[in-house]
Structures are given as C-alpha cells and as structure tokens.
mmCIF file of N, CA, C and O in Angstrom:
data_model
loop_
_atom_site.group_PDB
_atom_site.id
_atom_site.type_symbol
_atom_site.label_atom_id
_atom_site.label_comp_id
_atom_site.label_asym_id
_atom_site.label_seq_id
_atom_site.Cartn_x
_atom_site.Cartn_y
_atom_site.Cartn_z
ATOM 1 N N LYS A 251 108.411 65.824 130.203
ATOM 2 C CA LYS A 251 109.699 65.210 130.728
ATOM 3 C C LYS A 251 110.286 64.207 129.808
ATOM 4 O O LYS A 251 109.612 63.354 129.207
ATOM 5 N N HIS A 252 111.539 64.058 129.628
ATOM 6 C CA HIS A 252 112.507 63.022 128.734
ATOM 7 C C HIS A 252 111.804 62.892 127.524
ATOM 8 O O HIS A 252 111.560 61.707 127.174
ATOM 9 N N VAL A 253 111.482 63.975 126.897
ATOM 10 C CA VAL A 253 111.132 64.193 125.573
ATOM 11 C C VAL A 253 112.013 64.824 124.603
ATOM 12 O O VAL A 253 112.815 65.906 125.103
ATOM 13 N N GLN A 254 112.364 64.342 123.324
ATOM 14 C CA GLN A 254 113.517 65.208 122.373
ATOM 15 C C GLN A 254 112.949 66.652 122.102
ATOM 16 O O GLN A 254 113.776 67.257 121.707
ATOM 17 N N ARG A 255 111.438 66.773 121.890
ATOM 18 C CA ARG A 255 111.109 68.031 121.610
ATOM 19 C C ARG A 255 109.722 68.631 122.577
ATOM 20 O O ARG A 255 109.313 67.569 122.917
ATOM 21 N N GLU A 256 109.431 69.654 122.039
ATOM 22 C CA GLU A 256 108.157 69.955 122.964
ATOM 23 C C GLU A 256 106.836 69.872 122.366
ATOM 24 O O GLU A 256 107.230 69.625 121.091
ATOM 25 N N LEU A 257 106.030 69.908 122.734
ATOM 26 C CA LEU A 257 104.532 69.458 122.282
ATOM 27 C C LEU A 257 103.938 70.969 122.438
ATOM 28 O O LEU A 257 103.623 71.667 123.020
ATOM 29 N N VAL A 258 103.718 71.358 120.887
ATOM 30 C CA VAL A 258 102.958 72.501 120.765
ATOM 31 C C VAL A 258 101.571 72.247 120.305
ATOM 32 O O VAL A 258 101.460 71.607 119.405
ATOM 33 N N ILE A 259 100.556 73.124 121.115
ATOM 34 C CA ILE A 259 99.258 72.580 120.546
ATOM 35 C C ILE A 259 98.490 74.258 120.468
ATOM 36 O O ILE A 259 98.564 75.257 121.460
ATOM 37 N N GLU A 260 97.981 74.303 119.190
ATOM 38 C CA GLU A 260 96.997 75.342 119.138
ATOM 39 C C GLU A 260 95.754 75.305 119.457
ATOM 40 O O GLU A 260 94.857 74.371 118.956
ATOM 41 N N THR A 261 95.115 75.894 120.460
ATOM 42 C CA THR A 261 93.960 75.579 120.597
ATOM 43 C C THR A 261 93.108 77.068 120.805
ATOM 44 O O THR A 261 93.669 78.058 121.106
ATOM 45 N N PRO A 262 91.985 76.791 120.487
ATOM 46 C CA PRO A 262 90.548 78.115 120.706
ATOM 47 C C PRO A 262 90.529 78.292 122.078
ATOM 48 O O PRO A 262 90.026 79.279 122.428
ATOM 49 N N GLU A 263 90.949 77.428 123.108
ATOM 50 C CA GLU A 263 90.565 77.713 124.705
ATOM 51 C C GLU A 263 91.289 79.187 124.902
ATOM 52 O O GLU A 263 92.539 79.377 124.638
ATOM 53 N N THR A 264 90.644 79.689 126.043
ATOM 54 C CA THR A 264 91.460 80.761 126.710
ATOM 55 C C THR A 264 92.954 80.647 127.237
ATOM 56 O O THR A 264 92.603 79.284 127.722
ATOM 57 N N ALA A 265 93.521 81.322 127.591
ATOM 58 C CA ALA A 265 94.605 80.973 128.491
ATOM 59 C C ALA A 265 94.275 80.704 129.926
ATOM 60 O O ALA A 265 94.851 79.963 130.381
ATOM 61 N N ILE A 266 93.398 81.326 130.333
ATOM 62 C CA ILE A 266 92.746 80.981 131.644
ATOM 63 C C ILE A 266 92.114 79.570 131.650
ATOM 64 O O ILE A 266 92.415 78.730 132.864
ATOM 65 N N ALA A 267 91.566 79.128 130.758
ATOM 66 C CA ALA A 267 91.060 77.938 130.867
ATOM 67 C C ALA A 267 91.889 76.801 130.713
ATOM 68 O O ALA A 267 91.836 75.965 131.222
ATOM 69 N N VAL A 268 93.201 77.159 129.987
ATOM 70 C CA VAL A 268 94.287 75.998 129.656
ATOM 71 C C VAL A 268 94.789 76.250 131.180
ATOM 72 O O VAL A 268 95.281 74.733 131.679
ATOM 73 N N GLU A 269 94.998 77.385 131.687
ATOM 74 C CA GLU A 269 95.747 77.167 133.193
ATOM 75 C C GLU A 269 94.816 76.586 134.051
ATOM 76 O O GLU A 269 95.383 75.760 135.027
ATOM 77 N N GLN A 270 93.791 76.738 134.281
ATOM 78 C CA GLN A 270 92.673 75.959 135.077
ATOM 79 C C GLN A 270 92.921 74.560 134.829
ATOM 80 O O GLN A 270 92.644 73.799 135.828
ATOM 81 N N GLY A 271 92.797 74.204 133.557
ATOM 82 C CA GLY A 271 92.584 72.878 133.254
ATOM 83 C C GLY A 271 93.958 72.008 133.931
ATOM 84 O O GLY A 271 93.920 70.967 134.260
ATOM 85 N N LEU A 272 94.979 72.710 133.655
ATOM 86 C CA LEU A 272 96.355 72.144 133.892
ATOM 87 C C LEU A 272 96.432 72.160 135.612
ATOM 88 O O LEU A 272 96.929 70.974 136.184
ATOM 89 N N THR A 273 96.011 73.095 136.205
ATOM 90 C CA THR A 273 95.999 73.029 137.589
ATOM 91 C C THR A 273 95.178 71.911 138.330
ATOM 92 O O THR A 273 95.698 71.282 139.327
ATOM 93 N N GLU A 274 94.023 71.785 137.586
ATOM 94 C CA GLU A 274 93.031 70.595 138.110
ATOM 95 C C GLU A 274 93.844 69.369 137.870
ATOM 96 O O GLU A 274 93.908 68.490 138.924
ATOM 97 N N ALA A 275 94.405 69.293 136.737
ATOM 98 C CA ALA A 275 95.141 67.785 136.315
ATOM 99 C C ALA A 275 96.395 67.773 137.207
ATOM 100 O O ALA A 275 96.523 66.659 137.787
ATOM 101 N N LEU A 276 97.060 68.780 137.655
ATOM 102 C CA LEU A 276 98.381 68.542 138.450
ATOM 103 C C LEU A 276 97.703 67.937 140.008
ATOM 104 O O LEU A 276 98.346 67.346 140.881
ATOM 105 N N ALA A 277 96.466 68.970 140.459
ATOM 106 C CA ALA A 277 96.213 68.894 141.783
ATOM 107 C C ALA A 277 95.728 66.954 141.884
ATOM 108 O O ALA A 277 95.707 66.498 142.846
ATOM 109 N N SER A 278 94.906 66.352 140.895
ATOM 110 C CA SER A 278 94.380 65.232 140.900
ATOM 111 C C SER A 278 95.418 64.287 140.241
ATOM 112 O O SER A 278 95.194 63.053 140.112
ATOM 113 N N ALA A 279 96.505 64.411 139.707
ATOM 114 C CA ALA A 279 97.454 63.446 139.364
ATOM 115 C C ALA A 279 96.733 63.002 138.234
ATOM 116 O O ALA A 279 96.860 61.493 137.948
ATOM 117 N N GLU A 280 96.233 63.567 137.205
ATOM 118 C CA GLU A 280 95.332 63.004 136.310
ATOM 119 C C GLU A 280 95.854 63.352 134.968
ATOM 120 O O GLU A 280 96.791 63.905 134.679
ATOM 121 N N LEU A 281 94.993 63.293 133.894
ATOM 122 C CA LEU A 281 95.268 63.572 132.427
ATOM 123 C C LEU A 281 95.045 65.223 132.023
ATOM 124 O O LEU A 281 94.008 65.242 132.575
ATOM 125 N N LEU A 282 95.778 65.867 131.335
ATOM 126 C CA LEU A 282 95.700 67.158 130.977
ATOM 127 C C LEU A 282 94.811 67.012 129.734
ATOM 128 O O LEU A 282 95.393 66.297 128.677
ATOM 129 N N SER A 283 93.740 67.333 129.564
ATOM 130 C CA SER A 283 93.020 67.060 128.375
ATOM 131 C C SER A 283 92.728 68.411 127.559
ATOM 132 O O SER A 283 91.996 69.495 128.197
ATOM 133 N N LEU A 284 93.256 68.753 126.447
ATOM 134 C CA LEU A 284 92.900 69.650 125.447
ATOM 135 C C LEU A 284 92.438 69.558 124.190
ATOM 136 O O LEU A 284 92.713 68.386 123.701
ATOM 137 N N THR A 285 91.786 70.547 123.564
ATOM 138 C CA THR A 285 91.478 70.306 122.355
ATOM 139 C C THR A 285 92.125 71.322 121.215
ATOM 140 O O THR A 285 92.142 72.504 121.585
ATOM 141 N N ASP A 286 92.482 71.141 119.937
ATOM 142 C CA ASP A 286 93.376 71.628 119.351
ATOM 143 C C ASP A 286 92.239 72.312 118.478
ATOM 144 O O ASP A 286 91.381 72.286 118.309
ATOM 145 N N ASP A 287 92.872 73.428 117.508
ATOM 146 C CA ASP A 287 92.001 74.001 116.583
ATOM 147 C C ASP A 287 91.390 73.488 115.448
ATOM 148 O O ASP A 287 90.155 73.587 114.993
ATOM 149 N N LYS A 288 91.790 71.946 115.411
ATOM 150 C CA LYS A 288 91.272 71.259 114.491
ATOM 151 C C LYS A 288 90.087 70.152 115.115
ATOM 152 O O LYS A 288 89.660 69.404 114.436
ATOM 153 N N GLY A 289 89.903 70.386 116.110
ATOM 154 C CA GLY A 289 88.907 69.515 117.042
ATOM 155 C C GLY A 289 89.698 68.338 117.500
ATOM 156 O O GLY A 289 88.805 67.521 118.176
ATOM 157 N N ARG A 290 90.918 68.036 117.677
ATOM 158 C CA ARG A 290 91.454 66.846 117.851
ATOM 159 C C ARG A 290 91.638 67.103 119.405
ATOM 160 O O ARG A 290 91.900 68.063 120.028
ATOM 161 N N ARG A 291 91.227 66.095 120.284
ATOM 162 C CA ARG A 291 91.644 66.031 121.502
ATOM 163 C C ARG A 291 93.071 65.370 121.883
ATOM 164 O O ARG A 291 93.303 64.282 121.399
ATOM 165 N N ILE A 292 93.866 65.985 122.405
ATOM 166 C CA ILE A 292 95.090 65.650 123.000
ATOM 167 C C ILE A 292 95.072 65.237 124.846
ATOM 168 O O ILE A 292 94.744 66.317 125.081
ATOM 169 N N LEU A 293 95.747 64.103 125.040
ATOM 170 C CA LEU A 293 95.976 63.888 126.453
ATOM 171 C C LEU A 293 97.062 63.835 126.974
ATOM 172 O O LEU A 293 98.094 63.118 126.278
ATOM 173 N N VAL A 294 97.660 64.523 127.838
ATOM 174 C CA VAL A 294 99.061 64.504 128.730
ATOM 175 C C VAL A 294 98.747 64.147 129.944
ATOM 176 O O VAL A 294 98.312 64.678 130.721
ATOM 177 N N GLN A 295 99.925 63.051 130.361
ATOM 178 C CA GLN A 295 99.999 62.676 131.880
ATOM 179 C C GLN A 295 100.519 63.888 132.649
ATOM 180 O O GLN A 295 101.306 64.313 132.375
ATOM 181 N N ALA A 296 99.575 64.196 133.521
ATOM 182 C CA ALA A 296 99.915 65.716 134.232
ATOM 183 C C ALA A 296 101.533 65.745 134.705
ATOM 184 O O ALA A 296 102.099 66.285 134.955
ATOM 185 N N SER A 297 101.706 64.575 135.504
ATOM 186 C CA SER A 297 102.893 64.085 136.082
ATOM 187 C C SER A 297 104.280 64.401 135.086
ATOM 188 O O SER A 297 104.949 64.667 135.681
ATOM 189 N N LYS A 298 103.730 64.227 133.850
ATOM 190 C CA LYS A 298 104.908 64.318 132.977
ATOM 191 C C LYS A 298 105.545 65.672 132.426
ATOM 192 O O LYS A 298 106.294 65.943 131.724
ATOM 193 N N ILE A 299 104.673 66.805 133.041
ATOM 194 C CA ILE A 299 104.777 67.756 132.411
ATOM 195 C C ILE A 299 105.704 68.720 133.119
ATOM 196 O O ILE A 299 105.595 68.754 134.160
ATOM 197 N N THR A 300 106.564 69.220 132.170
ATOM 198 C CA THR A 300 107.925 69.724 132.696
ATOM 199 C C THR A 300 107.735 71.315 133.113
ATOM 200 O O THR A 300 107.665 71.909 133.890
ATOM 201 N N TYR A 301 107.019 72.032 131.816
ATOM 202 C CA TYR A 301 106.445 73.161 131.936
ATOM 203 C C TYR A 301 105.589 73.666 130.867
ATOM 204 O O TYR A 301 105.411 72.543 130.029
ATOM 205 N N ILE A 302 104.903 74.409 130.872
ATOM 206 C CA ILE A 302 103.997 75.131 129.917
ATOM 207 C C ILE A 302 104.017 76.711 129.862
ATOM 208 O O ILE A 302 104.377 77.142 130.715
ATOM 209 N N GLU A 303 103.902 77.263 128.560
ATOM 210 C CA GLU A 303 103.997 78.280 128.016
ATOM 211 C C GLU A 303 102.952 78.893 127.330
ATOM 212 O O GLU A 303 102.283 78.038 126.401
ATOM 213 N N ILE A 304 102.187 79.659 127.857
ATOM 214 C CA ILE A 304 100.783 79.887 127.368
ATOM 215 C C ILE A 304 101.046 81.407 126.769
ATOM 216 O O ILE A 304 101.620 82.129 127.481
ATOM 217 N N GLY A 305 100.580 81.490 125.598
ATOM 218 C CA GLY A 305 100.893 82.892 124.742
ATOM 219 C C GLY A 305 99.430 82.935 123.782
ATOM 220 O O GLY A 305 99.275 82.092 123.277
ATOM 221 N N ALA A 306 99.482 84.392 123.455
ATOM 222 C CA ALA A 306 98.735 84.314 122.265
ATOM 223 C C ALA A 306 99.376 83.934 120.910
ATOM 224 O O ALA A 306 100.782 83.881 120.650
ATOM 225 N N ALA A 307 98.664 83.592 119.964
ATOM 226 C CA ALA A 307 99.178 83.109 118.785
ATOM 227 C C ALA A 307 99.893 84.210 118.058
ATOM 228 O O ALA A 307 99.207 85.175 117.956
ATOM 229 N N ASP A 308 100.953 84.017 117.271
ATOM 230 C CA ASP A 308 101.475 85.113 116.300
ATOM 231 C C ASP A 308 100.823 84.841 114.996
ATOM 232 O O ASP A 308 101.051 83.923 114.246
ATOM 233 N N LYS A 309 99.775 85.892 114.579
ATOM 234 C CA LYS A 309 99.173 85.667 113.508
ATOM 235 C C LYS A 309 100.104 86.613 112.282
ATOM 236 O O LYS A 309 100.161 87.618 112.610
ATOM 237 N N GLY A 310 100.633 85.938 111.335
ATOM 238 C CA GLY A 310 101.365 86.679 110.188
ATOM 239 C C GLY A 310 100.318 87.841 109.301
ATOM 240 O O GLY A 310 99.364 87.240 109.278
ATOM 241 N N ARG A 311 100.742 88.964 109.200
ATOM 242 C CA ARG A 311 99.845 89.788 108.204
ATOM 243 C C ARG A 311 100.408 89.640 106.868
ATOM 244 O O ARG A 311 101.565 89.772 106.656
ATOM 245 N N VAL A 312 99.367 89.717 105.905
ATOM 246 C CA VAL A 312 99.623 89.670 104.548
ATOM 247 C C VAL A 312 98.846 90.849 103.904
ATOM 248 O O VAL A 312 97.913 91.060 104.291
ATOM 249 N N GLY A 313 99.616 91.626 103.224
ATOM 250 C CA GLY A 313 99.040 92.782 102.581
ATOM 251 C C GLY A 313 100.015 93.875 101.839
ATOM 252 O O GLY A 313 100.955 93.568 101.983
ATOM 253 N N PHE A 314 99.307 94.743 101.467
ATOM 254 C CA PHE A 314 100.131 95.947 100.813
ATOM 255 C C PHE A 314 99.963 97.239 101.793
ATOM 256 O O PHE A 314 99.220 97.244 101.868
ATOM 257 N N GLY A 315 100.828 98.124 101.641
ATOM 258 C CA GLY A 315 100.827 99.179 102.509
ATOM 259 C C GLY A 315 101.626 99.976 101.484
ATOM 260 O O GLY A 315 102.431 100.085 100.547
ATOM 261 N N ILE A 316 101.014 101.532 101.462
ATOM 262 C CA ILE A 316 101.503 102.627 100.764
ATOM 263 C C ILE A 316 102.457 103.685 101.814
ATOM 264 O O ILE A 316 102.047 103.719 103.045
ATOM 265 N N ALA A 317 103.549 103.748 101.605
ATOM 266 C CA ALA A 317 104.630 104.187 102.288
ATOM 267 C C ALA A 317 104.021 105.745 102.435
ATOM 268 O O ALA A 317 103.732 106.396 101.433
ATOM 269 N N ALA A 318 104.506 106.547 103.613
ATOM 270 C CA ALA A 318 104.021 107.655 103.782
ATOM 271 C C ALA A 318 104.914 108.784 102.860
ATOM 272 O O ALA A 318 106.080 108.310 102.443
ATOM 273 N N GLY A 319 104.290 109.660 101.869
ATOM 274 C CA GLY A 319 105.123 110.639 100.899
ATOM 275 C C GLY A 319 104.994 109.855 99.815
ATOM 276 O O GLY A 319 105.835 110.368 98.904
ATOM 277 N N SER A 320 104.341 108.620 99.353
ATOM 278 C CA SER A 320 104.401 108.121 98.122
ATOM 279 C C SER A 320 103.403 108.670 97.210
ATOM 280 O O SER A 320 102.419 109.007 97.629
#
C-alpha cells in the first residue's frame, strides 16, 4: 500500500508455502517473512500488503537449434 512500485521477491519457496505464510501473517496481523534466492530475509507488514501475485519464474533459454529441413 502507498508505495510507488511493487516489491518483487524471487524465492526458492513453493507457491503453497508462500500462500500459507501470507495467510498466517494476515490472520495474526504480523509480519510476512520470506527468504529470497540469495538467502536474504525480507519482512513485510501484513496489513500493508495490497495484493500478491504468485507465479513460476520465467527462465530464459539460451542455445542453438537446427531448423527442420536444414
């Protein structure tokens, strides 16, 4: 809430674990605690969360392919 930009956190936690943590934090009016890919701990006041989007990471593929008929 009341922030100029969204907070993006890449975490190794499953979507279910993130959702469960958010649900518990909202029910108890406490902090949502997440750990990112680099091991840093992020704390967010649950009452300040407007929305959360949980999705799989988009991994870019790098490589070479051979077209059919080449």
